[in-house]
């Protein structure tokens, strides 16, 4: 069972919705939001918290393997408005969410339900499953070429350049549009993977080989492998979900 939820955060800029939503998230998140002086960060953190609570409420008794969202290599997200989430959660107690020592969030009161959160730009995302899961959303922004080199392992780099009609110079400053889309496709996949495993950014992304054709991501050091889904997200964003260690 995998469910993926997406929320556009701009309605939470409205003071009424912001205050209503703030009362519906777990105390630790509320404290973090109140301490932040950046409005954009506040609404992104709030949206992620609302989605986590909404996902827990929607899961209910259905943590059983049915209603799987992803049956193909691409899938749409379940779009949830801030207003709908607030209305759904208004009469419910906040989901009890805690974090592991590595910072990975989990439901402390929902045994067997795993979650992952992400936010970027104008969107927050939440994925839940009956197995460890990771989700990442990335808004496309200008990226220097040397950043691509720092996250790609040799096989990925060779495959990337083999698709080009024109040779690409490694000396230029920024990736062009086509390269930028590919960069964020890989970046979101690897972020989702380390969120799934709990490794976080301590993991060297150059050790992770992403195979979109086989829909898997493989650790070239430990030889572990996970199921990967590239998800159709908003225009100008990359979105990926990683879950379920594959037995090789």
Tab-separated table of N, CA and C in Angstrom, residues 145 157-170 172 175-176 178-179:
chain	number	residue	atom	x	y	z
A	145	UNK	N	27.078	23.079	-13.501
A	145	UNK	CA	27.430	21.769	-14.031
A	145	UNK	C	28.180	20.914	-13.018
A	157	UNK	N	26.258	8.906	-15.546
A	157	UNK	CA	26.835	9.981	-16.356
A	157	UNK	C	26.971	9.549	-17.810
A	158	UNK	N	27.427	8.312	-18.024
A	158	UNK	CA	27.581	7.797	-19.386
A	158	UNK	C	26.233	7.696	-20.086
A	159	UNK	N	25.213	7.219	-19.379
A	159	UNK	CA	23.883	7.081	-19.968
A	159	UNK	C	23.295	8.448	-20.294
A	160	UNK	N	23.537	9.406	-19.432
A	160	UNK	CA	23.016	10.751	-19.630
A	160	UNK	C	23.581	11.373	-20.901
A	161	UNK	N	24.896	11.286	-21.073
A	161	UNK	CA	25.511	11.919	-22.231
A	161	UNK	C	25.272	11.141	-23.520
A	162	UNK	N	25.018	9.839	-23.417
A	162	UNK	CA	24.770	9.044	-24.624
A	162	UNK	C	23.462	9.429	-25.299
A	163	UNK	N	22.554	10.088	-24.571
A	163	UNK	CA	21.269	10.496	-25.119
A	163	UNK	C	21.343	11.846	-25.819
A	164	UNK	N	22.457	12.549	-25.717
A	164	UNK	CA	22.571	13.886	-26.274
A	164	UNK	C	22.857	13.858	-27.766
A	165	UNK	N	22.175	14.705	-28.497
A	165	UNK	CA	22.430	14.837	-29.931
A	165	UNK	C	23.698	15.663	-30.167
A	166	UNK	N	23.983	16.549	-29.240
A	166	UNK	CA	25.165	17.381	-29.349
A	166	UNK	C	26.072	17.108	-28.157
A	167	UNK	N	27.381	17.113	-28.340
A	167	UNK	CA	28.281	16.915	-27.202
A	167	UNK	C	28.120	18.044	-26.187
A	168	UNK	N	28.279	17.712	-24.924
A	168	UNK	CA	28.099	18.686	-23.862
A	168	UNK	C	29.448	19.051	-23.269
A	169	UNK	N	29.693	20.323	-23.155
A	169	UNK	CA	30.950	20.787	-22.594
A	169	UNK	C	30.895	20.790	-21.078
A	170	UNK	N	31.891	20.219	-20.426
A	170	UNK	CA	31.935	20.189	-18.971
A	170	UNK	C	32.415	21.527	-18.402
A	172	UNK	N	31.124	24.596	-19.120
A	172	UNK	CA	30.124	25.651	-18.999
A	172	UNK	C	29.638	25.759	-17.557
A	175	UNK	N	23.728	24.046	-16.296
A	175	UNK	CA	23.040	23.076	-17.137
A	175	UNK	C	21.959	23.798	-17.933
A	176	UNK	N	21.765	23.375	-19.195
A	176	UNK	CA	20.651	23.963	-19.950
A	176	UNK	C	19.367	23.219	-19.595
A	178	UNK	N	17.188	21.002	-20.814
A	178	UNK	CA	17.053	19.549	-20.905
A	178	UNK	C	17.889	18.855	-19.830
A	179	UNK	N	19.103	19.319	-19.649
A	179	UNK	CA	19.978	18.735	-18.635
A	179	UNK	C	19.438	18.997	-17.226
